[in-house]
Short mmCIF file of C-alpha atoms and ligand atoms in Angstrom, two decimals:
data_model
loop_
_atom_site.label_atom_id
_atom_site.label_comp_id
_atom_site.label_asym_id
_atom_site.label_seq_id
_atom_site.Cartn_x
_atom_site.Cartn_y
_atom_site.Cartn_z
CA UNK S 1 -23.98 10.80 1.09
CA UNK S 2 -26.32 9.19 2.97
CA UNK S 3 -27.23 6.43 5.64
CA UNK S 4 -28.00 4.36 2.95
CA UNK S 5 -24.30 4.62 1.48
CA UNK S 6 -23.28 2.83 4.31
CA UNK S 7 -23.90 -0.19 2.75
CA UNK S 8 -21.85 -0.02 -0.34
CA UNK S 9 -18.41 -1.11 -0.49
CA UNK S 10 -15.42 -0.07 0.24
CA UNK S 11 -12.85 0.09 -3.04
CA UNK S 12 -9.17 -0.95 -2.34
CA UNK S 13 -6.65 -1.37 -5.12
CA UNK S 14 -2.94 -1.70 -6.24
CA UNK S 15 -0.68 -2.14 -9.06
CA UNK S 16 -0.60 -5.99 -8.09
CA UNK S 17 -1.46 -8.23 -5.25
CA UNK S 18 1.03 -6.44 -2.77
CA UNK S 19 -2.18 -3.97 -1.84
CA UNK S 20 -3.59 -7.53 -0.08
CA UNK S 21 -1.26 -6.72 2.93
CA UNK S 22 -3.52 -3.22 3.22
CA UNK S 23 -6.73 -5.29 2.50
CA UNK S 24 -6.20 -7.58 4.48
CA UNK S 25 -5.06 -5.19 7.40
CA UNK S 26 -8.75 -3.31 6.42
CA UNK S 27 -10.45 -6.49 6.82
CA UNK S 28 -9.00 -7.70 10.09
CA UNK S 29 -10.11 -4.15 11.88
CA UNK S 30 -13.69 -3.16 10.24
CA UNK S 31 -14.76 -7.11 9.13
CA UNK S 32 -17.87 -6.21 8.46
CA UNK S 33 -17.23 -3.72 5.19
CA UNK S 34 -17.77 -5.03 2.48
CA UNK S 35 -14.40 -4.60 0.02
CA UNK S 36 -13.32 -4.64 -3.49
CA UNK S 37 -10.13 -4.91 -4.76
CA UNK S 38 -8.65 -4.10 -8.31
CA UNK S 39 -5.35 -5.41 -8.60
CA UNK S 40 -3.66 -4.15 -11.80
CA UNK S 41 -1.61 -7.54 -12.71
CA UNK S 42 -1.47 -7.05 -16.35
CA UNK S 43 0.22 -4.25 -16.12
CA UNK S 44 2.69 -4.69 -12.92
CA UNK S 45 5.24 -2.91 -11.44
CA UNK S 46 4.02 0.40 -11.46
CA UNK S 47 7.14 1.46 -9.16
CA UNK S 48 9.78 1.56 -12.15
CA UNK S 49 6.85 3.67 -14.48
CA UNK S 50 6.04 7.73 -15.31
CA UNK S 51 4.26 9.79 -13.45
CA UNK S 52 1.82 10.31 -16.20
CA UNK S 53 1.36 6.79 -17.03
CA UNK S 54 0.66 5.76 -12.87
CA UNK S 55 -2.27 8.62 -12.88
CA UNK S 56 -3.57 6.92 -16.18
CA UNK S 57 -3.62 3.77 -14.90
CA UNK S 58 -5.16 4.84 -11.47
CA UNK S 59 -7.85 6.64 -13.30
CA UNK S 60 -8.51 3.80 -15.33
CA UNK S 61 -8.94 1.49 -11.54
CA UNK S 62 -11.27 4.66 -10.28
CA UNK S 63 -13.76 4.30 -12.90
CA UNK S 64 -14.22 0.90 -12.88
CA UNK S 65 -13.76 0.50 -8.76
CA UNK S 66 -16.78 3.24 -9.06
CA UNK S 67 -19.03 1.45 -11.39
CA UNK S 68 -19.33 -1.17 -8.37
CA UNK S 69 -20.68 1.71 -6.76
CA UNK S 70 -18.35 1.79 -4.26
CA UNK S 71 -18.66 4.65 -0.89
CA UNK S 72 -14.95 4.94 -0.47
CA UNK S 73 -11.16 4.46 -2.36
CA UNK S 74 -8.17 3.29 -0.91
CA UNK S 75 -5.25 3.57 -2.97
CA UNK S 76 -3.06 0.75 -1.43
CA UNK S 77 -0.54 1.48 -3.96
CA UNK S 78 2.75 3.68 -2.35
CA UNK S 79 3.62 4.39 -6.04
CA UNK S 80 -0.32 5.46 -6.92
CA UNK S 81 -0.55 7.10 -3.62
CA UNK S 82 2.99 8.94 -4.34
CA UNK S 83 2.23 10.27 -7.82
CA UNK S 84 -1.97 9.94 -8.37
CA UNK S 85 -3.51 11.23 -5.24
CA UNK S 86 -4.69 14.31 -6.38
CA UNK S 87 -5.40 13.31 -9.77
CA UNK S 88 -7.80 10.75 -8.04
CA UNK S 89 -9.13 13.10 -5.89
CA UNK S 90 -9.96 15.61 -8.29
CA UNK S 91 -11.78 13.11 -10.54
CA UNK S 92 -13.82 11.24 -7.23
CA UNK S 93 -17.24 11.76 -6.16
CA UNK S 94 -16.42 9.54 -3.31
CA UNK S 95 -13.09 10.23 -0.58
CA UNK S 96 -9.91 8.50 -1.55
CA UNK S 97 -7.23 7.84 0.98
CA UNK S 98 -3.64 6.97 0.09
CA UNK S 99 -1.11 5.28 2.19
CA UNK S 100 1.68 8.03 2.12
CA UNK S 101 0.07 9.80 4.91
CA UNK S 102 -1.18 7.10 6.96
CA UNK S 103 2.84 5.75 7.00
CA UNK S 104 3.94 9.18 8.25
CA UNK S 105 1.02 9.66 10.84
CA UNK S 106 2.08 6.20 11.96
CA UNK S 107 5.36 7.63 13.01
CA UNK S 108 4.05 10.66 14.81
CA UNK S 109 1.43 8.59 16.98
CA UNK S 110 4.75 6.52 17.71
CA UNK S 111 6.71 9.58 19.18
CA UNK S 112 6.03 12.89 17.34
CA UNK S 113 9.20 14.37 18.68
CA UNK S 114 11.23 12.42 16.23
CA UNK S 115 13.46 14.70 14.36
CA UNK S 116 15.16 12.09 11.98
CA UNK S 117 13.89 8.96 10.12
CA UNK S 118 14.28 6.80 6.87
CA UNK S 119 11.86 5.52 4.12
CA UNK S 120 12.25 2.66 1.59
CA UNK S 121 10.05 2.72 -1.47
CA UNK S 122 10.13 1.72 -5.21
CA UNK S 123 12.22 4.68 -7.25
CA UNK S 124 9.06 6.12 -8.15
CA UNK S 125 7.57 6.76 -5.00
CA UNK S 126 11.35 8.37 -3.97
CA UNK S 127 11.91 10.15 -6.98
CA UNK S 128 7.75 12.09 -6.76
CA UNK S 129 9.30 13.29 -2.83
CA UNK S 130 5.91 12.76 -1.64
CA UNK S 131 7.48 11.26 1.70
CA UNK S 132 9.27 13.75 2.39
CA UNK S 133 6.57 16.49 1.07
CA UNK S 134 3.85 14.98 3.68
CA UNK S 135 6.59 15.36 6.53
CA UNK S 136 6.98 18.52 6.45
CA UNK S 137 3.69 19.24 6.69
CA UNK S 138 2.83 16.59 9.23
CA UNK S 139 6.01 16.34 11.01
CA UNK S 140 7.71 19.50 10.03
CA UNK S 141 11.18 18.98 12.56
CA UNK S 142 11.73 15.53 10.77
CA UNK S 143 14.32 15.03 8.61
CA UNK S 144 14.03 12.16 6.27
CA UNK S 145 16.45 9.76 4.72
CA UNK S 146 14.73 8.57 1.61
CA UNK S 147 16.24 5.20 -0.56
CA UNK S 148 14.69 3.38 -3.29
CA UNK S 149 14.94 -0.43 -3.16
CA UNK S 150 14.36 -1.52 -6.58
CA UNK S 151 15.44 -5.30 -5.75
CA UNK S 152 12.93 -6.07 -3.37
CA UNK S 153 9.46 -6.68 -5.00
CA UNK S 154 10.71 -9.09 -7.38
CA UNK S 155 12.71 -10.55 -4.93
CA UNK S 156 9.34 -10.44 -2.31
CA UNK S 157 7.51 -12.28 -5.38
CA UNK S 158 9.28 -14.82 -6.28
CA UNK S 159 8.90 -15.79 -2.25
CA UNK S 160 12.20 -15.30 -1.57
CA UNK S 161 11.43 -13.56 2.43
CA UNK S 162 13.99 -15.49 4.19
CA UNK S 163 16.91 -16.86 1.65
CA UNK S 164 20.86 -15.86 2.29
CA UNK S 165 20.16 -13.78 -1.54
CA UNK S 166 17.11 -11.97 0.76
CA UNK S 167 19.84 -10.99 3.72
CA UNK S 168 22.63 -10.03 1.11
CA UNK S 169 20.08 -7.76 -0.87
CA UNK S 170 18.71 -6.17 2.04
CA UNK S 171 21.81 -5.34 3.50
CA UNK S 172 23.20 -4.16 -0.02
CA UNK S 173 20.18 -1.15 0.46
CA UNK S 174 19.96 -1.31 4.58
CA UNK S 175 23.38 -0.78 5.58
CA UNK S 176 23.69 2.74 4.72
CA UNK S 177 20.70 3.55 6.61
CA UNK S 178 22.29 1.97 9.80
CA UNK S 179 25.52 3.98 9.42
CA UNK S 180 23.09 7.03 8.90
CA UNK S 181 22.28 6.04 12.81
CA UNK S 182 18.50 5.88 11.63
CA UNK S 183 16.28 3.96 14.22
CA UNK S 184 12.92 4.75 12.51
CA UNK S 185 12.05 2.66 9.33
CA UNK S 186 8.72 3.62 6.76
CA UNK S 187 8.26 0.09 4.84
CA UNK S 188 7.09 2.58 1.55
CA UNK S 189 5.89 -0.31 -0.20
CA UNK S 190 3.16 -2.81 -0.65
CA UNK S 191 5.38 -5.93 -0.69
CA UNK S 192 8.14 -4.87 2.26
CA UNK S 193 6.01 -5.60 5.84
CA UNK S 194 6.73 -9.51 4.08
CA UNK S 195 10.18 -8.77 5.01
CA UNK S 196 9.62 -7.52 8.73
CA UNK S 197 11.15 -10.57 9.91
CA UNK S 198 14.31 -10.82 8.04
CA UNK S 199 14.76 -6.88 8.71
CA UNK S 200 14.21 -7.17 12.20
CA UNK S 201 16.47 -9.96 12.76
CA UNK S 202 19.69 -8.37 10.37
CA UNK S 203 18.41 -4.73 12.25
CA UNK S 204 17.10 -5.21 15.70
CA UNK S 205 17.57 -1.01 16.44
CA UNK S 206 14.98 -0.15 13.53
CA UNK S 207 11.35 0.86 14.82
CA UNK S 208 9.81 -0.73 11.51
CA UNK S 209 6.50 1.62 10.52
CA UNK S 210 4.16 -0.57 8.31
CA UNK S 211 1.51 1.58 7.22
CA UNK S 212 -1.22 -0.47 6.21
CA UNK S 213 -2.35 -1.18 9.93
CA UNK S 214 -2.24 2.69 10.30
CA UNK S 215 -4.05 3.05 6.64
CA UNK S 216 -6.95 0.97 8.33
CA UNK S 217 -6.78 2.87 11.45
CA UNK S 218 -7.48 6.40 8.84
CA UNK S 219 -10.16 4.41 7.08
CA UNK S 220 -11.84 3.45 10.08
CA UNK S 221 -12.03 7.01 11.00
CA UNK S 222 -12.90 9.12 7.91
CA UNK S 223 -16.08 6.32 7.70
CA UNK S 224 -16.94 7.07 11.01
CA UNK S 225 -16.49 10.83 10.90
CA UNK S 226 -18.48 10.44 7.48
CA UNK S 227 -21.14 7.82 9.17
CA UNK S 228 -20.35 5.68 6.36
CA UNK S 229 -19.20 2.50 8.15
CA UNK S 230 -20.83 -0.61 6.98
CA UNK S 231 -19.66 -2.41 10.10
CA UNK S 232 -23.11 -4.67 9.69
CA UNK S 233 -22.80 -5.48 6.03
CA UNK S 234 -21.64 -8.96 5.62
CA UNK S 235 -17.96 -8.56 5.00
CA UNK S 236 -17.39 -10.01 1.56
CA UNK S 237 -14.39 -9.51 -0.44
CA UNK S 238 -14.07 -9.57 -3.70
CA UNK S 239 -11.42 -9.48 -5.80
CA UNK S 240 -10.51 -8.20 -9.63
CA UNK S 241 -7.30 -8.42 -11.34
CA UNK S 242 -6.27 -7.40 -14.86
CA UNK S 243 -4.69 -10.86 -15.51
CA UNK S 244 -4.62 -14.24 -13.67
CA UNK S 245 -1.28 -15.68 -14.02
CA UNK S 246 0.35 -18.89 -13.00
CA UNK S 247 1.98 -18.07 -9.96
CA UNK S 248 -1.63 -16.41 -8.97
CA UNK S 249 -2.87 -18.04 -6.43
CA UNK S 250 1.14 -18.62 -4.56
CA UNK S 251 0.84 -14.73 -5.03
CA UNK S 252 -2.35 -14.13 -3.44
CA UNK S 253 -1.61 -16.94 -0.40
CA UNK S 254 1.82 -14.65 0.31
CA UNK S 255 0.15 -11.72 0.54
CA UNK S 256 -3.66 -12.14 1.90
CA UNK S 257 -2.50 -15.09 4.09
CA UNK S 258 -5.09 -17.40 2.13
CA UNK S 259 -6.98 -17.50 -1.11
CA UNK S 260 -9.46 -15.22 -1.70
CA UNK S 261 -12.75 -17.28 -3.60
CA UNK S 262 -14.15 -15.12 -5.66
CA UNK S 263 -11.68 -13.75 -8.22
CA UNK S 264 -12.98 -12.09 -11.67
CA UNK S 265 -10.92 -10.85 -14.42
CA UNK S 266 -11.09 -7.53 -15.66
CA UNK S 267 -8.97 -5.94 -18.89
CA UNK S 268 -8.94 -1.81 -18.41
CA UNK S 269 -7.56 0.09 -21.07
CA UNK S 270 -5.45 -0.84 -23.96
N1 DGL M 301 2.48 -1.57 -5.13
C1 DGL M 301 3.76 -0.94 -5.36
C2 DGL M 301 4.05 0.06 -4.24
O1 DGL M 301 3.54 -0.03 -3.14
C3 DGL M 301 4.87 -1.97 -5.46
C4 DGL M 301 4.82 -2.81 -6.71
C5 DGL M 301 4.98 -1.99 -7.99
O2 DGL M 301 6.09 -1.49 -8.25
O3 DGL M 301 3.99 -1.84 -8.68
O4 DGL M 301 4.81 0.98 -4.46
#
């Protein structure tokens, strides 16, 4: 690459609008990049799907996040990032980062003595064991308590954050992991830093690790280390989704913190 590539964009996607927490964490610490997103709304929850259908579907977002010409891919997606990463990275001309790793290097920089912690995800991200594959190569005295919290992102998008069903559901998955006498908490999913508060509140002993702050902190650093930051491009963000849907813009609002202006629709596959 070169100096010039600085100023292309930076490609973000997810199997929804839950990868907007991750943008917008991106955005808040380099807000001068320039950023696509693809959010795959068509086709929506990839966290209950195959392995072999998630890679086809984030191969499908890679070529067309790549005809924008974009320097660099974040796959904001746990469930992508669980069960596509190398896929993607074999097909790439440009780096892609997942989140997986940025959630577990989140932990070390917290304390990397910790021996024991717990990680909530959507059954496909548990069931591919990339969690607990990247800890022990990262963090190799950790043990990890994994549990799949199939519940939550419907309950996250219908807005429900705060609502006695919210408490009841989260304790229904949580309160195994507090008799497990885990204080250290991976949010494995998109949608879950929504539910920080509630969490906190029912569990004030978990350490909650959110890894798209620490997924912008990577970013930052493989651009630099690459002297591909864009830090003086102007910063626009544009979005692409696969459909645009009623509840679209309530969706976008919950998870970027406002709406986004430019949105395009774009139909991938069949
Ligand atoms: N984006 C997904 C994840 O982070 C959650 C939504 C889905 O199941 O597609 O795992």
């Amino acid at each position: 690459m070169t100096q010039t590539d600085a100023h292309r964009p930076v490609g973000v996607f997810d199997s929804g609008l839950g990868g907007l927490t991750v943008l917008s964490a991106i955005h808040r610490r380099l807000p001068g990049e320039n950023l696509i997103y693809f959010g795959d709304t068509a086709r929506v929850p990839y966290g209950s799907k195959s392995k072999e259908t998630v890679i086809r579907y984030s191969l499908e977002i890679l070529e067309f996040l790549l005809t924008k010409n974009v320097k660099y891919v974040v796959a904001a997606c746990n469930t992508a990032s669980s069960l596509a990463l190398q896929e993607l990275r074999e097909r790439s001309p440009v780096p892609v980062l997942g989140v997986v790793e940025p959630g577990v290097l989140a932990l070390a920089r917290y304390d990397d003595t910790i021996d024991r912690a717990g990680v909530i995800a959507t059954r496909s991200t548990i069931r591919s064991g990339a969690y607990e594959k990247t800890a022990s190569r990262l963090l190799p005295s950790l043990s990890l308590f994994s549990k799949a919290c199939p519940m939550l992102v419907p309950m996250i998008e219908e807005g429900f954050l705060r609502k006695n069903i919210t408490e009841l559901i989260l304790r229904e998955y949580l309160d195994e992991i507090e008799r497990e006498g885990i204080r250290h908490l991976i949010l494995g999913c998109t949608h879950y830093p929504l539910l920080k508060e509630t969490i906190t509140r029912l569990y004030p002993q978990f350490n909650l690790i959110d890894s798209s702050e620490e997924t912008a902190v990577q970013l930052e650093q493989d651009l630099t280390e690459k002297k591909l930051t864009g830090e003086k491009n102007n910063g626009r963000v544009n979005l692409f989704v696969s459909d645009i849907t009623d509840s679209f813009r309530d969706m976008e609002k919950l998870f970027f913190g406002s709406a986004l202006h430019s949105v395009e629709k774009v139909v991938l596959g069949w």
